[in-house]
Amino acid sequence: MATYFPEVSRIAYEGRKSENLLAFKYYNPNEIVLGKPMAEHLRFAVSYWHTFTLPGSDPFGLANMIRPWDGYTGMDLAKKRVEAAFEFFEKLGVEYFCFHDRDIAPEGDTLRESNRNLDEIVAMIKEYMKTTGVKLLWNTQNMFSNPRFAHGAATSPDADVFAYAAGQVKKSLEIALELGAENYVFWGGREGYETLLNTDMQLELDNQARLLQMAVDYADEIGFRGQFLIEPKPKEPTKHQYDFDAQSTIAFLLKYGLADRFKLNIEANHATLAGHTFQHELRVSRLHGMLGSVDANQGDPLLGWDTDEFPTNLYDTTLAMYEILKNGGLQPGGLNFDAKVRRASMTPIDLFYAHISGMDSFARGLKVAAKLLEDGVFENEIANRYESYSKGVGKEIVEGRATLKSLEDYVIDKRVTAARSGRQEVLLAKLNQYLLEVE
Amino acid sequence: MATYFPEVSRIAYEGRKSENLLAFKYYNPNEIVLGKPMAEHLRFAVSYWHTFTLPGSDPFGLANMIRPWDGYTGMDLAKKRVEAAFEFFEKLGVEYFCFHDRDIAPEGDTLRESNRNLDEIVAMIKEYMKTTGVKLLWNTQNMFSNPRFAHGAATSPDADVFAYAAGQVKKSLEIALELGAENYVFWGGREGYETLLNTDMQLELDNQARLLQMAVDYADEIGFRGQFLIEPKPKEPTKHQYDFDAQSTIAFLLKYGLADRFKLNIEANHATLAGHTFQHELRVSRLHGMLGSVDANQGDPLLGWDTDEFPTNLYDTTLAMYEILKNGGLQPGGLNFDAKVRRASMTPIDLFYAHISGMDSFARGLKVAAKLLEDGVFENEIANRYESYSKGVGKEIVEGRATLKSLEDYVIDKRVTAARSGRQEVLLAKLNQYLLEVE
Amino acid sequence: MATYFPEVSRIAYEGRKSENLLAFKYYNPNEIVLGKPMAEHLRFAVSYWHTFTLPGSDPFGLANMIRPWDGYTGMDLAKKRVEAAFEFFEKLGVEYFCFHDRDIAPEGDTLRESNRNLDEIVAMIKEYMKTTGVKLLWNTQNMFSNPRFAHGAATSPDADVFAYAAGQVKKSLEIALELGAENYVFWGGREGYETLLNTDMQLELDNQARLLQMAVDYADEIGFRGQFLIEPKPKEPTKHQYDFDAQSTIAFLLKYGLADRFKLNIEANHATLAGHTFQHELRVSRLHGMLGSVDANQGDPLLGWDTDEFPTNLYDTTLAMYEILKNGGLQPGGLNFDAKVRRASMTPIDLFYAHISGMDSFARGLKVAAKLLEDGVFENEIANRYESYSKGVGKEIVEGRATLKSLEDYVIDKRVTAARSGRQEVLLAKLNQYLLEVE
Amino acid sequence: MATYFPEVSRIAYEGRKSENLLAFKYYNPNEIVLGKPMAEHLRFAVSYWHTFTLPGSDPFGLANMIRPWDGYTGMDLAKKRVEAAFEFFEKLGVEYFCFHDRDIAPEGDTLRESNRNLDEIVAMIKEYMKTTGVKLLWNTQNMFSNPRFAHGAATSPDADVFAYAAGQVKKSLEIALELGAENYVFWGGREGYETLLNTDMQLELDNQARLLQMAVDYADEIGFRGQFLIEPKPKEPTKHQYDFDAQSTIAFLLKYGLADRFKLNIEANHATLAGHTFQHELRVSRLHGMLGSVDANQGDPLLGWDTDEFPTNLYDTTLAMYEILKNGGLQPGGLNFDAKVRRASMTPIDLFYAHISGMDSFARGLKVAAKLLEDGVFENEIANRYESYSKGVGKEIVEGRATLKSLEDYVIDKRVTAARSGRQEVLLAKLNQYLLEVE
Ligand SMILES: [Co+2]
Ligand SMILES: [Co+2]
Ligand SMILES: [Co+2]
Ligand SMILES: [Co+2]
Ligand SMILES: [Co+2]
Ligand SMILES: [Co+2]
Ligand SMILES: [Co+2]
Ligand SMILES: [Co+2]
């Protein structure tokens, strides 16, 4: 049987010293960490768009990726990609994938036609899922690439565009049901504004909430039980995207009464574009009980756009896994590689190298985070640091028994200083030692 | 009678062509704009800290400001500053001022002593307010400068520090009542974190909410009726400040059930540090019914810290006044110049030049914004742009009668494009023409 | 005769109060400013790429521009664009245009074929230039879009790519000669690196210099007398572009002995991406005698990529024209609108609105800057501020007669303070008054 | 004998698994790496200002550091600090330190008085240096903190301020000679501008060069043979600092004929503030033969000011050491910890923890970099990637035998593509493996 990646066999775990570029050094799927196999902790997913459809173009450059499906078009191309994708999933050993509607099948002249295309490919994908056991972490709809979405989708000034978007969401929910998607994502590609001068922000936000409510209602109607997710991003392509970051998205969900139906899909690169660390966005989501899934990538801290690089920074993967473990894991969410090979990495094999680099980095992060937790490194520090709230006036405060008056009485003649170190330097040194020394 | 600013008389309005540096060219307090005197629209306030206490030091430089109260210390210094401040308010013709507790009176060895110092100065200020008619826009408490707040105040890991902060808030609320403050501000100077590695974010946020609730309760108890305000800022001095921006602060208030008691005090420079325009933060607050007051300043878009410059950018003042007029004004809030003269503008007269530049800039902004509104420049554009929601399928959407199904039916065979321009370039050209041509 | 923009006639100057969107309010080409017609000061150019070839795609969106040449392909498309372009130039009333080789003619399978395509279009353009009087401000070569330039052109690790780039430069220089280009630009589209880990920076920089030297040599050989220009940009598409900003480009030119043959083409948006103001980059270039030409656009200070917006910020246009007037003008350079309509401004008429907004903004900037100069507003301030260098010890310093010893003697017992204000607030208020009040 | 840090003994190397916070885990000074002891590679220096004089104040907070010399003032304080400093150097085991004139002795009313204070302390330091063997890596002069430098020092508009600065430089050069400083640094604390509107940039730059020339001349006169260094920084405290980054500083030095007398002192945090990686600035300096010394710290990529954190990021320390090893080391320069403990780390012992974290991080970086070099990981990749320049047309290009014509001939009918990957993902995975696995 012809393959798409003949130069690659099943990627195996070969251990830390392996010099084989096509082997895992740290990702050992069956290794038990904190009582569970690594693979269950990590729940890796391949993103269909970056890996099977993106051509390598950028604002100053034309398509340049060299792909085994080059030369095909239309539905033929779509089918070749499905075949290649499942070969890729199996060779890489990931259990999940994610897609937008327009990634998997070409858009037709009408929604009806586009849906017909989808039906054919979805049937094919379903078959492949059955035979391979690969599952759908989430799907979503692309409501930003087509020219009709130039002013937004749910937030378009044109009601027909809203309607069109609604039609796409309906179909994608049906696909989610059909393929057993474990989650369903909304990323508001152009839900934002270019200039406030022409924008009815109130109507746009109301409409954004209306579409989400319709989606939830329809999911209930058809019996789709996956977790709904919103993916924040602060800017790009629009000047301001409404789902700016975790906490502002939470404000939106709270305001519109949607907070019990949605969790967040946190992307590392979107975090830094919003001025936050990846860990911060994970922490904020986690503390609100809204950490649902993760787009595992990384940005360049010196660049102001979404570079969607494969995640290799071990500090980020360690602290991300730390938050994820504290969250009790991500299930039904997972770690989706919303990441693309650099434009200069245009050969097919780079797709393997890149995913291996990301999987190894998260595997190492998992091991380090697990040990940090087992040893209670940060927990002990924190318990100690905040101990004053477990007794006396601190206890009164947290139990709601203190008032401004009672507290004034307590301090009015007291010398109150802050002579205890926050020990940031100690903790950073500890983090390094764990990073390097954990077996 | 000796004066502090002998080289300056009452600043008069002399009109657009005046070459007198010590005259207003645009701010004409009694000129009627949209049916109200300019002064009532603008409600300018002088910030006590920048103008009467800041010494000019920066992370690389020592105090350098030359001030008429140089040479005094302790309570003597505090009193000289009160005298100078009211002379300044009167000569400048502003009706409001704002202060932190520690701006007006020196801190003692204990809270009791500090409060005694405050009592003496507050009595003096009250007398000056009576004789001059100058009013207190808001006061607040400084819970960030003293070393005891190195780890935060309400969010300190040390319960004694929380208690101390509570004591300060109590006293400041009493001062607010005593001086008839029209608002009361919380800016969380060090309510944030330096590193997540040592931070119990959940406890810290809970505690922040607890202090705010205590403040509200105590205000009710003593009969203080001013508007409570929170001032967002994303970072500096801490790495992450919990009240990052308008929308994340709203999330916090919604989560903790405080949204009906607090509005926001939006600072221009904090907006840009958070990655937003000033107008954006005003718009977000306004649409949530939470635009309470404004810290009128500007930042340098190329610098990453809070430069707190006097506001002279006419685009910003125009678009700010546009949002404020749409808000029905700011009252009981106002425009507080949370702005400082540059370190290199160290002579006393620069304080006048700087405030004049800010007042003229906002006065011009008011005039331009009022005309834009009268002519419905943006309103007409927007009405036109979103007209599809006033009929047909658009009406069904906004009235909640549409579903994914009904909308799919509507679009399934329809060609939906976006062939209508957003006309950003037209609107920017219009804005320029109004800026330059409004009488 | 069929036209491409039938809804637009020749754009006329109608004055400041005109409500005609298709008229100039400030740009009056024949109005005399400082002894010269506005048009001679401003030397506006239309950039062929943004206005006639860019399709509106962005990293998240497909082509969406609606253009009168839609439906044509290949050489037919190229010819339609030429016809449309000259209609556009004439209706707008600009005297200059600029292009890359690949803007005007389609790339063939080989350089020979591409050059043949160019020959045909260049002949056509030459004819149009003759009949319309429109001139070529500069041309350049696109050495970044084609996949072969994924790793750079002159700085490619592949010598064949260098050779190909050299071939393109040769042809473009011949076109420059043929069409009488007044300047010739190098923008190093991908001359930079993605990661230092795989980069021989020394070789790459040497090679970049080698190509420039070859270009200069060939220009001399064929008798091309236009001014060579380099356009700095700090990043995007690559992580680091070698011509980061004005001063680092000057370092490069000095190091490689090219400083007498090249000047700089300063783009506003590239300035801000580099962390500088537009005025700063103009000033730095001017003081080095290297301010050659300007790409007139603006960025969004809150966005981290090159938005290439039409310039409407009057502060920027005023301060730019101030530097340009101090430079004695730009000739043979000019003001090229390296600016694109927003993706949401997709109708053909937006191209006119956008250029009008830019031309009016620079015209107003010219008037304000000219008056500032006539009145010596900044010059007087500066003369006064630095007067100490015109006499005594200051004169000794600037004349090179002072030494550490002589200066120590002078100050060893002297109280030296800095009690004189820099008056930034005064100058900003002045700038506002001039902006608003200049007739 | 009383000590200043009684809770700390000589810090020993205890190896990777040590849990002793007061021990080195990676820094083993006598361990041989690439044929030299670690200590000779690393040449660590303690910066006097951060460690012995900075009080912990920030723009929103008062002094809070708890130090064993608290309570002393004036010359007594200065002497206590000297004693404490040498105890610190010895316990930490660093061989070098660095200081500004004003760090070590209090400023007097006149330069004469300040110099007298310096003389006394310098004599004391000299004695300590002799008995301990600790050496002076570099000294410099503080020409930014005193109010007289509000408008700059060499670039002040006031010639008396220039003269004063010159006097300081003279004295500091004499101290450098007296104490055998191996280098001498200029960091232009306020050599820049706040606004171009009041700035004679030409005069300021000329004057900056004049002062440097005077310094070089005086050094020659008195026989000081240390290496002169300039430390670039892009902004802060001023809006624009003239020595923006490595390459623009090189432009300045080339322009004024100073390039043969100065090298650069590269600070990591200044690199990122300028929009560059630390490695980039090191690489640029190295390739120009101007990498002289390093200020070893790190910034926060999400904060826009100079946080001067202790360097713990192992990617940064590894890639920095990689460049330093390629440079043949830094001698006579070194690694100066221009880094401060966080404000919340206010206890004396944090000074040790922080330095240990930095020293261990650089030691680990050295080991990893050395192995990367030994194995030629990047060198082989690069040799391979650029091989086309070693033969054929590539060789002609680098040997200067190619022209536009010869290259056009070569490519005119050739298909030139770029089908070879840059392999960034492979190299990042390799870097991780080396980081984790090097013994
Ligand atoms: Co994503
Ligand atoms: Co992304
Ligand atoms: Co404020
Ligand atoms: Co501020
Ligand atoms: Co350009
Ligand atoms: Co650009
Ligand atoms: Co430094
Ligand atoms: Co620094």
Short mmCIF file of N, CA, C and O in Angstrom, two decimals, chain C residues 64-133:
data_model
loop_
_atom_site.label_atom_id
_atom_site.label_comp_id
_atom_site.label_asym_id
_atom_site.label_seq_id
_atom_site.Cartn_x
_atom_site.Cartn_y
_atom_site.Cartn_z
N ASN C 64 -10.35 39.19 -0.69
CA ASN C 64 -11.73 39.70 -0.66
C ASN C 64 -11.91 41.04 -1.36
O ASN C 64 -13.03 41.56 -1.39
N MET C 65 -10.83 41.60 -1.89
CA MET C 65 -10.97 42.91 -2.51
C MET C 65 -11.81 42.80 -3.79
O MET C 65 -11.64 41.85 -4.57
N ILE C 66 -12.67 43.77 -3.99
CA ILE C 66 -13.48 43.85 -5.20
C ILE C 66 -12.81 44.86 -6.12
O ILE C 66 -12.68 46.03 -5.76
N ARG C 67 -12.36 44.38 -7.27
CA ARG C 67 -11.56 45.26 -8.11
C ARG C 67 -12.06 45.20 -9.55
O ARG C 67 -12.52 44.15 -10.00
N PRO C 68 -11.94 46.32 -10.27
CA PRO C 68 -12.46 46.34 -11.65
C PRO C 68 -11.69 45.41 -12.59
O PRO C 68 -12.15 45.17 -13.70
N TRP C 69 -10.54 44.92 -12.15
CA TRP C 69 -9.79 44.00 -13.01
C TRP C 69 -10.02 42.54 -12.60
O TRP C 69 -9.34 41.65 -13.11
N ASP C 70 -10.98 42.31 -11.69
CA ASP C 70 -11.26 40.93 -11.29
C ASP C 70 -11.67 40.11 -12.51
O ASP C 70 -12.41 40.58 -13.39
N GLY C 71 -11.21 38.90 -12.57
CA GLY C 71 -11.60 38.01 -13.65
C GLY C 71 -10.51 37.83 -14.69
O GLY C 71 -10.50 36.85 -15.42
N TYR C 72 -9.59 38.76 -14.76
CA TYR C 72 -8.47 38.62 -15.70
C TYR C 72 -7.33 37.85 -15.04
O TYR C 72 -7.23 37.82 -13.81
N THR C 73 -6.48 37.28 -15.84
CA THR C 73 -5.32 36.57 -15.30
C THR C 73 -4.09 36.85 -16.17
O THR C 73 -4.20 37.35 -17.28
N GLY C 74 -2.95 36.49 -15.63
CA GLY C 74 -1.70 36.53 -16.39
C GLY C 74 -1.40 37.92 -16.96
O GLY C 74 -1.58 38.93 -16.28
N MET C 75 -0.93 37.93 -18.19
CA MET C 75 -0.54 39.19 -18.81
C MET C 75 -1.74 40.10 -19.06
O MET C 75 -1.62 41.32 -19.02
N ASP C 76 -2.90 39.51 -19.29
CA ASP C 76 -4.10 40.33 -19.45
C ASP C 76 -4.39 41.13 -18.18
O ASP C 76 -4.69 42.32 -18.23
N LEU C 77 -4.30 40.43 -17.08
CA LEU C 77 -4.50 41.09 -15.79
C LEU C 77 -3.47 42.20 -15.61
O LEU C 77 -3.79 43.33 -15.20
N ALA C 78 -2.23 41.89 -15.91
CA ALA C 78 -1.17 42.88 -15.75
C ALA C 78 -1.46 44.14 -16.56
O ALA C 78 -1.24 45.27 -16.10
N LYS C 79 -1.96 43.95 -17.75
CA LYS C 79 -2.24 45.11 -18.62
C LYS C 79 -3.43 45.91 -18.11
O LYS C 79 -3.43 47.15 -18.13
N LYS C 80 -4.46 45.21 -17.67
CA LYS C 80 -5.63 45.90 -17.11
C LYS C 80 -5.19 46.76 -15.93
O LYS C 80 -5.66 47.87 -15.74
N ARG C 81 -4.31 46.19 -15.13
CA ARG C 81 -3.84 46.94 -13.95
C ARG C 81 -3.09 48.21 -14.36
O ARG C 81 -3.20 49.25 -13.71
N VAL C 82 -2.29 48.10 -15.40
CA VAL C 82 -1.57 49.30 -15.85
C VAL C 82 -2.56 50.37 -16.27
O VAL C 82 -2.44 51.55 -15.88
N GLU C 83 -3.54 49.98 -17.05
CA GLU C 83 -4.55 50.95 -17.49
C GLU C 83 -5.26 51.58 -16.29
O GLU C 83 -5.45 52.79 -16.22
N ALA C 84 -5.68 50.69 -15.37
CA ALA C 84 -6.38 51.20 -14.19
C ALA C 84 -5.47 52.11 -13.36
O ALA C 84 -5.90 53.15 -12.84
N ALA C 85 -4.22 51.71 -13.25
CA ALA C 85 -3.29 52.47 -12.42
C ALA C 85 -3.14 53.90 -12.93
O ALA C 85 -3.21 54.86 -12.16
N PHE C 86 -2.95 54.04 -14.23
CA PHE C 86 -2.73 55.40 -14.74
C PHE C 86 -4.02 56.22 -14.68
O PHE C 86 -3.97 57.43 -14.47
N GLU C 87 -5.15 55.57 -14.84
CA GLU C 87 -6.41 56.30 -14.59
C GLU C 87 -6.46 56.77 -13.14
O GLU C 87 -6.84 57.91 -12.84
N PHE C 88 -6.05 55.88 -12.25
CA PHE C 88 -6.07 56.22 -10.82
C PHE C 88 -5.13 57.38 -10.53
O PHE C 88 -5.50 58.35 -9.84
N PHE C 89 -3.90 57.30 -11.05
CA PHE C 89 -2.92 58.37 -10.80
C PHE C 89 -3.47 59.72 -11.26
O PHE C 89 -3.35 60.73 -10.58
N GLU C 90 -4.05 59.68 -12.44
CA GLU C 90 -4.52 60.95 -13.00
C GLU C 90 -5.72 61.50 -12.25
O GLU C 90 -5.81 62.70 -12.02
N LYS C 91 -6.65 60.63 -11.91
CA LYS C 91 -7.83 61.11 -11.19
C LYS C 91 -7.45 61.62 -9.80
O LYS C 91 -8.04 62.57 -9.30
N LEU C 92 -6.47 60.98 -9.23
CA LEU C 92 -6.03 61.40 -7.89
C LEU C 92 -5.12 62.62 -7.97
O LEU C 92 -5.04 63.41 -7.02
N GLY C 93 -4.45 62.76 -9.08
CA GLY C 93 -3.54 63.89 -9.21
C GLY C 93 -2.20 63.68 -8.53
O GLY C 93 -1.62 64.63 -8.01
N VAL C 94 -1.70 62.45 -8.52
CA VAL C 94 -0.35 62.24 -8.00
C VAL C 94 0.62 62.14 -9.17
O VAL C 94 0.26 61.67 -10.25
N GLU C 95 1.84 62.55 -8.94
CA GLU C 95 2.82 62.61 -10.02
C GLU C 95 3.76 61.41 -10.05
O GLU C 95 4.56 61.29 -10.97
N TYR C 96 3.70 60.58 -8.99
CA TYR C 96 4.67 59.49 -8.90
C TYR C 96 4.01 58.17 -8.55
O TYR C 96 2.94 58.13 -7.96
N PHE C 97 4.72 57.10 -8.90
CA PHE C 97 4.32 55.78 -8.43
C PHE C 97 5.58 54.96 -8.18
O PHE C 97 6.68 55.37 -8.52
N CYS C 98 5.38 53.81 -7.54
CA CYS C 98 6.50 52.93 -7.17
C CYS C 98 6.05 51.49 -7.38
O CYS C 98 4.87 51.18 -7.24
N PHE C 99 6.98 50.62 -7.70
CA PHE C 99 6.60 49.21 -7.85
C PHE C 99 7.76 48.26 -7.60
O PHE C 99 8.93 48.65 -7.68
N HIS C 100 7.41 47.00 -7.29
CA HIS C 100 8.34 45.87 -7.34
C HIS C 100 8.19 45.22 -8.72
O HIS C 100 7.11 45.24 -9.31
N ASP C 101 9.22 44.53 -9.15
CA ASP C 101 9.14 43.84 -10.44
C ASP C 101 7.91 42.93 -10.55
O ASP C 101 7.19 42.95 -11.54
N ARG C 102 7.65 42.18 -9.49
CA ARG C 102 6.57 41.19 -9.57
C ARG C 102 5.18 41.81 -9.43
O ARG C 102 4.18 41.12 -9.64
N ASP C 103 5.11 43.10 -9.06
CA ASP C 103 3.80 43.77 -9.02
C ASP C 103 3.24 43.98 -10.42
O ASP C 103 2.03 43.90 -10.63
N ILE C 104 4.15 44.30 -11.34
CA ILE C 104 3.65 44.78 -12.63
C ILE C 104 3.49 43.68 -13.67
O ILE C 104 2.73 43.85 -14.63
N ALA C 105 4.21 42.57 -13.48
CA ALA C 105 4.12 41.51 -14.50
C ALA C 105 4.24 40.16 -13.82
O ALA C 105 4.98 40.01 -12.84
N PRO C 106 3.54 39.17 -14.35
CA PRO C 106 3.55 37.86 -13.71
C PRO C 106 4.90 37.18 -13.86
O PRO C 106 5.60 37.36 -14.84
N GLU C 107 5.24 36.40 -12.85
CA GLU C 107 6.47 35.65 -12.87
C GLU C 107 6.32 34.47 -13.82
O GLU C 107 5.27 33.81 -13.84
N GLY C 108 7.34 34.22 -14.62
CA GLY C 108 7.31 33.08 -15.53
C GLY C 108 8.00 31.87 -14.91
O GLY C 108 8.37 31.89 -13.74
N ASP C 109 8.18 30.85 -15.71
CA ASP C 109 8.82 29.64 -15.20
C ASP C 109 10.31 29.82 -14.98
O ASP C 109 10.93 29.13 -14.20
N THR C 110 10.87 30.74 -15.77
CA THR C 110 12.29 31.03 -15.61
C THR C 110 12.46 32.55 -15.54
O THR C 110 11.54 33.31 -15.85
N LEU C 111 13.63 32.94 -15.14
CA LEU C 111 13.93 34.36 -15.09
C LEU C 111 13.80 34.97 -16.49
O LEU C 111 13.30 36.08 -16.66
N ARG C 112 14.19 34.21 -17.48
CA ARG C 112 14.10 34.71 -18.85
C ARG C 112 12.63 35.03 -19.20
O ARG C 112 12.35 36.11 -19.72
N GLU C 113 11.78 34.11 -18.84
CA GLU C 113 10.36 34.34 -19.10
C GLU C 113 9.81 35.53 -18.31
O GLU C 113 9.05 36.34 -18.82
N SER C 114 10.18 35.58 -17.05
CA SER C 114 9.72 36.70 -16.22
C SER C 114 10.19 38.02 -16.82
O SER C 114 9.44 39.00 -16.86
N ASN C 115 11.41 38.03 -17.29
CA ASN C 115 11.96 39.25 -17.87
C ASN C 115 11.23 39.63 -19.15
O ASN C 115 11.00 40.83 -19.42
N ARG C 116 10.85 38.63 -19.93
CA ARG C 116 10.07 38.92 -21.14
C ARG C 116 8.74 39.57 -20.78
O ARG C 116 8.32 40.53 -21.40
N ASN C 117 8.10 39.00 -19.77
CA ASN C 117 6.84 39.61 -19.31
C ASN C 117 7.06 41.06 -18.88
O ASN C 117 6.27 41.95 -19.19
N LEU C 118 8.13 41.25 -18.16
CA LEU C 118 8.45 42.61 -17.71
C LEU C 118 8.65 43.55 -18.89
O LEU C 118 8.15 44.68 -18.90
N ASP C 119 9.37 43.08 -19.88
CA ASP C 119 9.67 43.95 -21.03
C ASP C 119 8.39 44.49 -21.66
O ASP C 119 8.29 45.66 -21.98
N GLU C 120 7.43 43.59 -21.79
CA GLU C 120 6.18 43.99 -22.44
C GLU C 120 5.43 45.03 -21.59
O GLU C 120 4.94 46.04 -22.12
N ILE C 121 5.38 44.79 -20.31
CA ILE C 121 4.63 45.72 -19.45
C ILE C 121 5.40 47.03 -19.28
O ILE C 121 4.80 48.12 -19.25
N VAL C 122 6.72 46.93 -19.18
CA VAL C 122 7.51 48.16 -19.04
C VAL C 122 7.32 49.06 -20.24
O VAL C 122 7.19 50.29 -20.11
N ALA C 123 7.27 48.46 -21.40
CA ALA C 123 7.04 49.26 -22.62
C ALA C 123 5.69 49.98 -22.55
O ALA C 123 5.57 51.17 -22.90
N MET C 124 4.73 49.25 -22.07
CA MET C 124 3.39 49.83 -21.94
C MET C 124 3.38 50.97 -20.90
O MET C 124 2.81 52.03 -21.11
N ILE C 125 4.03 50.70 -19.79
CA ILE C 125 4.11 51.73 -18.73
C ILE C 125 4.83 52.96 -19.24
O ILE C 125 4.42 54.10 -18.98
N LYS C 126 5.88 52.73 -19.99
CA LYS C 126 6.67 53.86 -20.50
C LYS C 126 5.80 54.77 -21.36
O LYS C 126 5.86 56.00 -21.26
N GLU C 127 4.99 54.14 -22.16
CA GLU C 127 4.08 54.89 -23.02
C GLU C 127 3.10 55.71 -22.17
O GLU C 127 2.89 56.91 -22.43
N TYR C 128 2.53 55.07 -21.20
CA TYR C 128 1.59 55.77 -20.30
C TYR C 128 2.26 56.92 -19.56
O TYR C 128 1.67 57.97 -19.35
N MET C 129 3.50 56.68 -19.14
CA MET C 129 4.22 57.73 -18.43
C MET C 129 4.40 58.94 -19.32
O MET C 129 4.26 60.09 -18.88
N LYS C 130 4.70 58.67 -20.59
CA LYS C 130 4.91 59.76 -21.55
C LYS C 130 3.63 60.56 -21.73
O LYS C 130 3.62 61.79 -21.67
N THR C 131 2.52 59.86 -21.90
CA THR C 131 1.27 60.57 -22.21
C THR C 131 0.68 61.25 -20.98
O THR C 131 -0.01 62.25 -21.10
N THR C 132 0.95 60.72 -19.81
CA THR C 132 0.32 61.30 -18.62
C THR C 132 1.26 62.22 -17.85
O THR C 132 0.79 63.04 -17.05
N GLY C 133 2.56 62.05 -18.05
CA GLY C 133 3.50 62.85 -17.26
C GLY C 133 3.75 62.28 -15.87
O GLY C 133 4.53 62.84 -15.09
#
